[in-house]
Every structure is written in structure tokens, then in C-alpha cells.
């Protein structure tokens, strides 16, 4: 793949890189995206599964859905896109990943600075007292797990519609957006706020915005460059270009 001279020269001078990622980066690992044909929100209603009200109404159904998604995530492997992002760390002073994904794949690929804006599907907490229950498997699928401290229902540590993003994580992503030289926006429809404001912050602060997506999105208008194609192909090819310019680290 050929990259523009402008992008190459930005990559040469850049020190601080921010990746803002969404479900599309994990599509090539076999994880379903949310919107678009075949997306999760085409088959299931978000209001029945991804709101605090849905959990209150029918915690059992919400648990079944998250157990199904956990299985999908555990059977998946990070793809060439996740791995290329982790390798960027060898070539730049600071590389941060602000992800909307809950699938843990950036961590598993080896990225060392991952800000999980919408939580992590492998983690849970008590909906009453907040006690954490991370990385556990629930064997009894017909019962919603309860807290051993207070008896409250345990819920997945993900951000549902109408809920606030983890304050400190969102703050740190905003700071990185305000100080990055290049912001790569990868595999997201950039429709869900406040997360989608992160690349907007980067743009306002003068960062060079590079979008990588199989389709154009709302964000394409403010992007300096949109690279159309699969992130699992474009990112490794960009990394090869960086290795050629900067030498093997
Ligand atoms: C590829 C590819 C390949 C495919 N290579 N690319 C302003 C206006 C209207 C509404 C709102 C507003 N501000 C806030 C809201 C409400 C709402 C919202 O944004 N709604 C919009 C949908 C309209 N936001 C919220 O409710 C948020 N909270 C909030 O605002 O709180 C405020 C508050 C204040 C005071 C008190 C209390 C609250 C929270 C949003 C939480 C979103 N949660 C979910 C579920 C997480 C848990 C779970 O996984 O189960 O997060 S929804 C879902 O969408 C998930 C995702 O992280 C998120 C973003 O989706 P993403 O990643 O962009 O995926 P897709 O599928 O949309 O796009 C995939 C892209 O990949 C596509 O572009 C493809 O082309 C591309 N692609 N294959 C490259 N191989
Ligand atoms: Zn509790």
C-alpha cells in the first residue's frame, strides 16, 4: 500500500501518538461490530441489553448476553491490527490506545497504555456495594451471580447507554488527545458520545487525524486523511513503512 508524502512526513516528526479504536479493529478477530450489516444492534435491541434499566428489569437476560459475548472474546485472538498498534511503541516516544472496545484484545496484543473508555467485559462489580469481581467464570448460567459481601447483583464492568464513562479514564484520554501529534481513528463509526469527542478534541488541538475504516464515517469530514480498507491490513503495512523510515528498532 502507498501512503502519501504528507503522512510519511508527519510520521517522521511525530513523538506522541494516540489510537482511538472501535469495534472494527476487532472485526478481523471474529468479534461482531455493533452497527452496519450483521452488527449486534441489528440482531438485538440495545434498550433490552445495554442499559441499567434493562439490567434492573431482566438481569438474567443481560447476563446470558454477556456470557455469550465473553465466550466470543475468549475464543478470539488479537489480529494483525492490534499487534501492529502494540509494535508502534518501539518507534515513538509515547503511544496511547483509547479504546471503546470491552474485549481486552489491545491488552492481550501487548499494548502497554490502554484506556478502556467503555470498560472491560472480563471485569464485574456489585451493583449495590461496588465490590469488584474480576476475571471470574460463572458456572450457574441460570442464576445471576450475587455479591458475597452484600447479596446485591453482580454486573459486568461495561458502560451502558445513559451511564457515565469512568471519569479518570475519560480525563486521561482527553489529555492525550490534547497533546498528541497524530491521532489514528480506527474501526469506529464515531457516533457514540462522549467517547467520539476524543478525536474531535485532538483535531481542535492541532493533531493530524488519520482515519482507518472500511467505510467513510461522520468523522471523515474532520480527518486529514481517510485510509479506506481493513485495519488488519493497513496498520501492518503502515508499520512496515515506519520501519523502513526509522530503521528496525
Ligand atoms: C472496520 C472493519 C475493519 C468494520 N477494519 N474498520 C448526543 C446526541 C445523542 C445522544 C447522545 C449524545 N451524547 C450522548 C448520547 C447518548 C449516548 C449516545 O452516544 N448515543 C448515540 C448512539 C446517539 N451515549 C451514552 O449513553 C453514553 N453515556 C452518556 O452519554 O452519559 C451521559 C450522562 C450524563 C450524566 C449522567 C449520566 C449519564 C454511554 C455510551 C455507552 C456505549 N456503550 C456501548 C456498549 C458497551 C458495552 C458492551 O460492549 O456491551 O459501547 S454501545 C456500543 O457502541 C459500544 C461501543 O463501544 C460503542 C461504539 O461503537 P463502535 O466501536 O464505533 O462500533 P460500530 O459498530 O458502531 O462501528 C464499527 C466501525 O468499524 C464501522 O465504521 C465499520 O465501517 C468499521 N469496520 N470492519 C476497519 N476490518
Ligand atoms: Zn455487594
Short mmCIF file of C-alpha atoms and ligand atoms in Angstrom, two decimals:
data_model
loop_
_atom_site.label_atom_id
_atom_site.label_comp_id
_atom_site.label_asym_id
_atom_site.label_seq_id
_atom_site.Cartn_x
_atom_site.Cartn_y
_atom_site.Cartn_z
CA UNK A 1 0.00 0.00 0.00
CA UNK A 2 1.21 3.52 -0.88
CA UNK A 3 0.99 6.25 1.76
CA UNK A 4 1.03 9.98 0.99
CA UNK A 5 4.18 12.09 1.44
CA UNK A 6 2.23 14.21 3.92
CA UNK A 7 1.52 11.18 6.16
CA UNK A 8 5.12 9.97 5.92
CA UNK A 9 6.48 13.36 6.92
CA UNK A 10 4.03 13.60 9.86
CA UNK A 11 5.15 10.13 10.99
CA UNK A 12 8.79 11.20 10.79
CA UNK A 13 8.33 14.15 13.13
CA UNK A 14 5.66 12.71 15.45
CA UNK A 15 6.52 11.81 19.04
CA UNK A 16 3.13 11.33 20.69
CA UNK A 17 0.60 9.02 19.06
CA UNK A 18 -2.98 8.38 20.11
CA UNK A 19 -5.03 5.50 18.73
CA UNK A 20 -8.78 5.88 19.19
CA UNK A 21 -10.29 2.50 18.36
CA UNK A 22 -13.70 0.88 18.00
CA UNK A 23 -15.32 -2.44 17.21
CA UNK A 24 -13.98 -2.50 13.62
CA UNK A 25 -10.43 -3.21 14.78
CA UNK A 26 -11.62 -6.48 16.32
CA UNK A 27 -13.81 -7.49 13.36
CA UNK A 28 -10.94 -9.44 11.81
CA UNK A 29 -10.63 -11.38 15.09
CA UNK A 30 -14.19 -12.59 14.50
CA UNK A 31 -15.86 -10.25 17.00
CA UNK A 32 -19.12 -8.73 15.81
CA UNK A 33 -19.36 -4.95 15.46
CA UNK A 34 -22.44 -3.03 16.68
CA UNK A 35 -23.71 -1.10 13.69
CA UNK A 36 -23.75 -1.90 9.99
CA UNK A 37 -24.93 -5.09 8.37
CA UNK A 38 -24.53 -8.11 10.66
CA UNK A 39 -23.83 -5.81 13.63
CA UNK A 40 -25.04 -6.70 17.14
CA UNK A 41 -27.57 -3.82 17.20
CA UNK A 42 -29.16 -5.25 14.02
CA UNK A 43 -29.93 -8.52 15.83
CA UNK A 44 -30.52 -7.32 19.41
CA UNK A 45 -32.16 -4.23 20.90
CA UNK A 46 -29.68 -2.09 22.85
CA UNK A 47 -32.52 -0.97 25.13
CA UNK A 48 -33.10 -4.62 26.22
CA UNK A 49 -29.45 -5.43 26.88
CA UNK A 50 -27.18 -2.44 27.33
CA UNK A 51 -28.93 -0.05 29.72
CA UNK A 52 -29.14 -0.01 33.54
CA UNK A 53 -32.94 -0.24 33.19
CA UNK A 54 -32.60 -3.47 31.16
CA UNK A 55 -30.43 -4.97 33.92
CA UNK A 56 -32.96 -4.00 36.58
CA UNK A 57 -35.85 -5.48 34.54
CA UNK A 58 -34.17 -8.68 33.45
CA UNK A 59 -30.69 -9.29 34.90
CA UNK A 60 -30.77 -12.92 33.79
CA UNK A 61 -31.18 -12.00 30.11
CA UNK A 62 -28.42 -9.39 30.34
CA UNK A 63 -26.12 -11.95 31.97
CA UNK A 64 -26.82 -14.52 29.24
CA UNK A 65 -25.94 -11.95 26.59
CA UNK A 66 -22.65 -11.03 28.28
CA UNK A 67 -21.74 -14.69 28.81
CA UNK A 68 -22.28 -15.24 25.06
CA UNK A 69 -20.08 -12.22 24.27
CA UNK A 70 -17.39 -13.34 26.77
CA UNK A 71 -17.17 -16.72 25.06
CA UNK A 72 -16.72 -14.98 21.70
CA UNK A 73 -13.96 -12.78 23.14
CA UNK A 74 -12.14 -15.64 24.90
CA UNK A 75 -12.11 -17.70 21.70
CA UNK A 76 -10.74 -14.77 19.71
CA UNK A 77 -7.12 -13.77 19.23
CA UNK A 78 -5.67 -10.28 18.70
CA UNK A 79 -5.28 -9.69 14.95
CA UNK A 80 -2.54 -8.06 12.88
CA UNK A 81 -4.07 -4.61 13.55
CA UNK A 82 -3.90 -4.94 17.37
CA UNK A 83 -0.38 -6.34 17.10
CA UNK A 84 0.83 -3.54 14.81
CA UNK A 85 -0.51 -0.93 17.27
CA UNK A 86 1.41 -2.59 20.11
CA UNK A 87 4.57 -2.53 17.95
CA UNK A 88 4.22 1.22 17.31
CA UNK A 89 5.61 1.60 20.86
CA UNK A 90 9.07 0.67 19.54
CA UNK A 91 9.14 3.67 17.21
CA UNK A 92 7.52 6.59 19.08
CA UNK A 93 8.12 8.28 22.41
CA UNK A 94 4.55 7.82 23.62
CA UNK A 95 1.77 5.62 22.26
CA UNK A 96 -1.64 5.54 23.96
CA UNK A 97 -4.66 3.48 22.97
CA UNK A 98 -8.05 4.93 23.94
CA UNK A 99 -10.47 2.16 23.06
CA UNK A 100 -14.24 1.93 23.12
CA UNK A 101 -13.91 -1.85 22.99
CA UNK A 102 -14.53 -4.01 26.02
CA UNK A 103 -12.87 -7.10 24.50
CA UNK A 104 -9.43 -6.83 26.18
CA UNK A 105 -7.66 -7.54 22.85
CA UNK A 106 -5.36 -4.48 22.93
CA UNK A 107 -4.02 -5.64 26.31
CA UNK A 108 -3.63 -9.18 25.04
CA UNK A 109 -1.74 -7.89 21.96
CA UNK A 110 0.80 -6.23 24.28
CA UNK A 111 -0.15 -2.53 24.22
CA UNK A 112 1.13 -1.07 27.48
CA UNK A 113 -1.05 2.02 27.77
CA UNK A 114 -4.70 1.18 27.13
CA UNK A 115 -7.53 3.47 28.28
CA UNK A 116 -10.77 1.46 28.30
CA UNK A 117 -13.45 4.12 27.82
CA UNK A 118 -16.38 1.66 27.95
CA UNK A 119 -14.95 -0.78 30.48
CA UNK A 120 -13.83 -4.39 30.13
CA UNK A 121 -16.09 -7.41 29.64
CA UNK A 122 -13.76 -9.61 31.76
CA UNK A 123 -14.43 -7.45 34.82
CA UNK A 124 -17.51 -7.15 37.05
CA UNK A 125 -18.69 -5.30 40.11
CA UNK A 126 -21.54 -5.46 42.60
CA UNK A 127 -24.38 -3.19 41.52
CA UNK A 128 -25.11 -2.37 45.19
CA UNK A 129 -21.82 -2.02 47.07
CA UNK A 130 -19.37 -1.79 44.15
CA UNK A 131 -17.14 -4.72 45.25
CA UNK A 132 -15.05 -5.89 42.29
CA UNK A 133 -15.14 -9.42 40.87
CA UNK A 134 -12.59 -9.55 38.04
CA UNK A 135 -11.80 -12.36 35.63
CA UNK A 136 -14.13 -14.97 37.07
CA UNK A 137 -16.27 -17.57 35.35
CA UNK A 138 -19.83 -18.08 36.48
CA UNK A 139 -20.82 -21.70 36.30
CA UNK A 140 -24.52 -21.47 37.03
CA UNK A 141 -25.90 -19.85 33.90
CA UNK A 142 -29.47 -19.73 35.19
CA UNK A 143 -28.72 -17.55 38.17
CA UNK A 144 -27.48 -14.03 38.24
CA UNK A 145 -24.32 -14.04 40.38
CA UNK A 146 -24.64 -12.24 43.70
CA UNK A 147 -22.15 -10.40 45.85
CA UNK A 148 -20.71 -12.38 48.79
CA UNK A 149 -20.49 -9.15 50.77
CA UNK A 150 -23.99 -7.68 50.47
CA UNK A 151 -26.10 -10.03 48.34
CA UNK A 152 -26.50 -7.46 45.54
CA UNK A 153 -26.49 -8.47 41.87
CA UNK A 154 -23.07 -8.55 40.22
CA UNK A 155 -22.93 -6.80 36.83
CA UNK A 156 -20.36 -6.56 34.03
CA UNK A 157 -17.97 -3.60 34.27
CA UNK A 158 -19.03 -2.04 30.97
CA UNK A 159 -20.60 1.34 30.24
CA UNK A 160 -24.24 1.09 29.24
CA UNK A 161 -26.28 3.76 27.45
CA UNK A 162 -27.17 6.57 29.83
CA UNK A 163 -24.22 5.81 32.12
CA UNK A 164 -21.18 7.97 32.66
CA UNK A 165 -17.77 6.91 31.40
CA UNK A 166 -15.13 6.15 34.06
CA UNK A 167 -14.15 9.70 34.98
CA UNK A 168 -10.39 9.33 35.30
CA UNK A 169 -10.05 7.20 32.16
CA UNK A 170 -12.00 9.72 30.09
CA UNK A 171 -9.96 12.61 31.58
CA UNK A 172 -6.67 10.91 30.71
CA UNK A 173 -7.87 10.21 27.15
CA UNK A 174 -8.79 13.89 26.81
CA UNK A 175 -5.32 14.96 27.98
CA UNK A 176 -3.65 12.58 25.49
CA UNK A 177 -5.94 13.90 22.73
CA UNK A 178 -4.91 17.45 23.59
CA UNK A 179 -1.20 16.69 23.33
CA UNK A 180 -0.82 14.07 20.58
CA UNK A 181 0.85 14.79 17.23
CA UNK A 182 -1.11 12.16 15.32
CA UNK A 183 -4.50 10.68 16.25
CA UNK A 184 -5.38 7.47 14.42
CA UNK A 185 -9.13 6.78 14.46
CA UNK A 186 -9.53 3.08 13.73
CA UNK A 187 -12.65 1.00 13.08
CA UNK A 188 -15.28 3.16 14.73
CA UNK A 189 -18.47 4.73 13.45
CA UNK A 190 -17.64 7.61 15.87
CA UNK A 191 -21.33 8.02 16.69
CA UNK A 192 -21.35 7.29 20.41
CA UNK A 193 -20.66 10.23 22.70
CA UNK A 194 -18.88 11.31 24.81
CA UNK A 195 -16.19 8.86 23.54
CA UNK A 196 -16.48 10.24 19.98
CA UNK A 197 -15.43 13.67 21.26
CA UNK A 198 -11.85 12.36 21.81
CA UNK A 199 -10.72 12.66 18.15
CA UNK A 200 -12.60 15.99 17.94
CA UNK A 201 -10.50 17.24 20.88
CA UNK A 202 -7.34 16.05 19.11
CA UNK A 203 -8.36 17.86 15.92
CA UNK A 204 -9.08 21.11 17.77
CA UNK A 205 -5.68 20.85 19.48
CA UNK A 206 -3.98 20.66 16.08
CA UNK A 207 -3.22 16.93 15.80
CA UNK A 208 -3.04 15.27 12.40
CA UNK A 209 -6.09 12.99 12.16
CA UNK A 210 -5.76 9.71 10.25
CA UNK A 211 -8.90 7.63 9.92
CA UNK A 212 -8.69 3.91 9.09
CA UNK A 213 -12.03 2.31 8.25
CA UNK A 214 -13.60 0.13 5.57
CA UNK A 215 -16.19 2.91 5.02
CA UNK A 216 -16.39 6.67 5.38
CA UNK A 217 -17.92 7.90 8.66
CA UNK A 218 -19.08 11.17 10.23
CA UNK A 219 -15.52 11.70 11.30
CA UNK A 220 -14.14 11.57 7.74
CA UNK A 221 -15.00 15.27 7.36
CA UNK A 222 -12.55 16.36 10.04
CA UNK A 223 -9.92 13.70 9.26
CA UNK A 224 -6.83 14.91 7.40
CA UNK A 225 -6.61 11.53 5.68
CA UNK A 226 -9.02 8.61 5.47
CA UNK A 227 -7.39 5.30 4.57
CA UNK A 228 -10.16 3.05 3.30
CA UNK A 229 -9.63 -0.64 3.99
CA UNK A 230 -9.26 -3.23 6.73
CA UNK A 231 -7.29 -2.14 9.78
CA UNK A 232 -5.68 -5.60 9.95
CA UNK A 233 -4.09 -4.88 6.57
CA UNK A 234 -3.47 -1.11 6.67
CA UNK A 235 -1.84 -0.93 10.12
CA UNK A 236 0.82 -3.63 9.49
CA UNK A 237 1.61 -2.04 6.15
CA UNK A 238 1.98 1.37 7.82
CA UNK A 239 4.26 -0.21 10.42
CA UNK A 240 6.47 -1.66 7.66
CA UNK A 241 6.72 1.85 6.18
CA UNK A 242 7.73 3.24 9.61
CA UNK A 243 10.37 0.52 10.00
CA UNK A 244 11.75 1.48 6.58
CA UNK A 245 11.94 5.15 7.51
CA UNK A 246 13.21 4.81 11.07
CA UNK A 247 15.16 1.56 10.79
CA UNK A 248 14.43 -1.62 12.71
CA UNK A 249 14.13 -0.89 16.43
C1 LIG B 1 -13.78 -1.73 10.10
C2 LIG B 1 -13.57 -3.07 9.88
C3 LIG B 1 -12.27 -3.45 9.59
C4 LIG B 1 -15.63 -2.87 10.30
N1 LIG B 1 -11.31 -2.51 9.54
N2 LIG B 1 -12.83 -0.82 10.05
C5 LIG B 1 -25.54 13.27 21.82
C6 LIG B 1 -26.59 13.07 20.95
C7 LIG B 1 -27.42 11.95 21.07
C8 LIG B 1 -27.23 11.03 22.06
C9 LIG B 1 -26.19 11.23 22.92
C10 LIG B 1 -25.36 12.35 22.82
N3 LIG B 1 -24.43 12.28 23.79
C11 LIG B 1 -24.63 11.15 24.49
C12 LIG B 1 -25.69 10.50 23.99
C13 LIG B 1 -26.28 9.22 24.46
C14 LIG B 1 -25.46 8.02 24.08
C15 LIG B 1 -25.07 8.09 22.62
O1 LIG B 1 -23.99 8.49 22.26
N4 LIG B 1 -25.94 7.63 21.74
C16 LIG B 1 -25.67 7.63 20.31
C17 LIG B 1 -25.71 6.20 19.80
C18 LIG B 1 -26.63 8.56 19.63
N5 LIG B 1 -24.30 7.95 24.95
C19 LIG B 1 -24.35 7.42 26.16
O2 LIG B 1 -25.38 7.00 26.66
C20 LIG B 1 -23.05 7.38 26.92
N6 LIG B 1 -23.20 7.93 28.20
C21 LIG B 1 -23.55 9.21 28.41
O3 LIG B 1 -23.73 9.98 27.49
O4 LIG B 1 -23.67 9.57 29.71
C22 LIG B 1 -24.07 10.91 29.99
C23 LIG B 1 -24.56 11.02 31.41
C24 LIG B 1 -24.53 12.26 31.98
C25 LIG B 1 -24.97 12.41 33.29
C26 LIG B 1 -25.44 11.32 33.98
C27 LIG B 1 -25.47 10.07 33.39
C28 LIG B 1 -25.02 9.94 32.10
C29 LIG B 1 -22.59 5.95 27.14
C30 LIG B 1 -22.40 5.19 25.88
C31 LIG B 1 -22.04 3.74 26.17
C32 LIG B 1 -21.95 2.90 24.90
N7 LIG B 1 -21.94 1.53 25.23
C33 LIG B 1 -21.70 0.54 24.20
C34 LIG B 1 -21.87 -0.85 24.83
C35 LIG B 1 -20.67 -1.18 25.72
C36 LIG B 1 -20.83 -2.44 26.45
C37 LIG B 1 -20.88 -3.63 25.54
O5 LIG B 1 -20.00 -3.84 24.70
O6 LIG B 1 -21.81 -4.40 25.71
O7 LIG B 1 -20.39 0.70 23.65
S1 LIG B 1 -22.75 0.74 22.77
C38 LIG B 1 -21.52 0.31 21.58
O8 LIG B 1 -21.20 1.46 20.74
C39 LIG B 1 -20.26 0.00 22.38
C40 LIG B 1 -19.21 0.63 21.52
O9 LIG B 1 -18.02 0.88 22.28
C41 LIG B 1 -19.86 1.87 21.00
C42 LIG B 1 -19.21 2.45 19.77
O10 LIG B 1 -19.34 1.59 18.67
P1 LIG B 1 -18.15 1.43 17.62
O11 LIG B 1 -16.96 0.88 18.29
O12 LIG B 1 -17.96 2.70 16.89
O13 LIG B 1 -18.72 0.27 16.68
P2 LIG B 1 -19.68 0.38 15.40
O14 LIG B 1 -20.23 -0.97 15.16
O15 LIG B 1 -20.62 1.49 15.51
O16 LIG B 1 -18.68 0.75 14.20
C43 LIG B 1 -17.73 -0.17 13.68
C44 LIG B 1 -16.94 0.54 12.60
O17 LIG B 1 -15.90 -0.32 12.18
C45 LIG B 1 -17.76 0.90 11.35
O18 LIG B 1 -17.49 2.25 10.99
C46 LIG B 1 -17.22 -0.06 10.26
O19 LIG B 1 -17.20 0.53 8.98
C47 LIG B 1 -15.82 -0.30 10.76
N8 LIG B 1 -15.20 -1.57 10.38
N9 LIG B 1 -14.83 -3.72 9.98
C48 LIG B 1 -11.67 -1.20 9.77
N10 LIG B 1 -11.97 -4.74 9.32
ZN1 LIG B 2 -22.11 -6.02 47.15
#
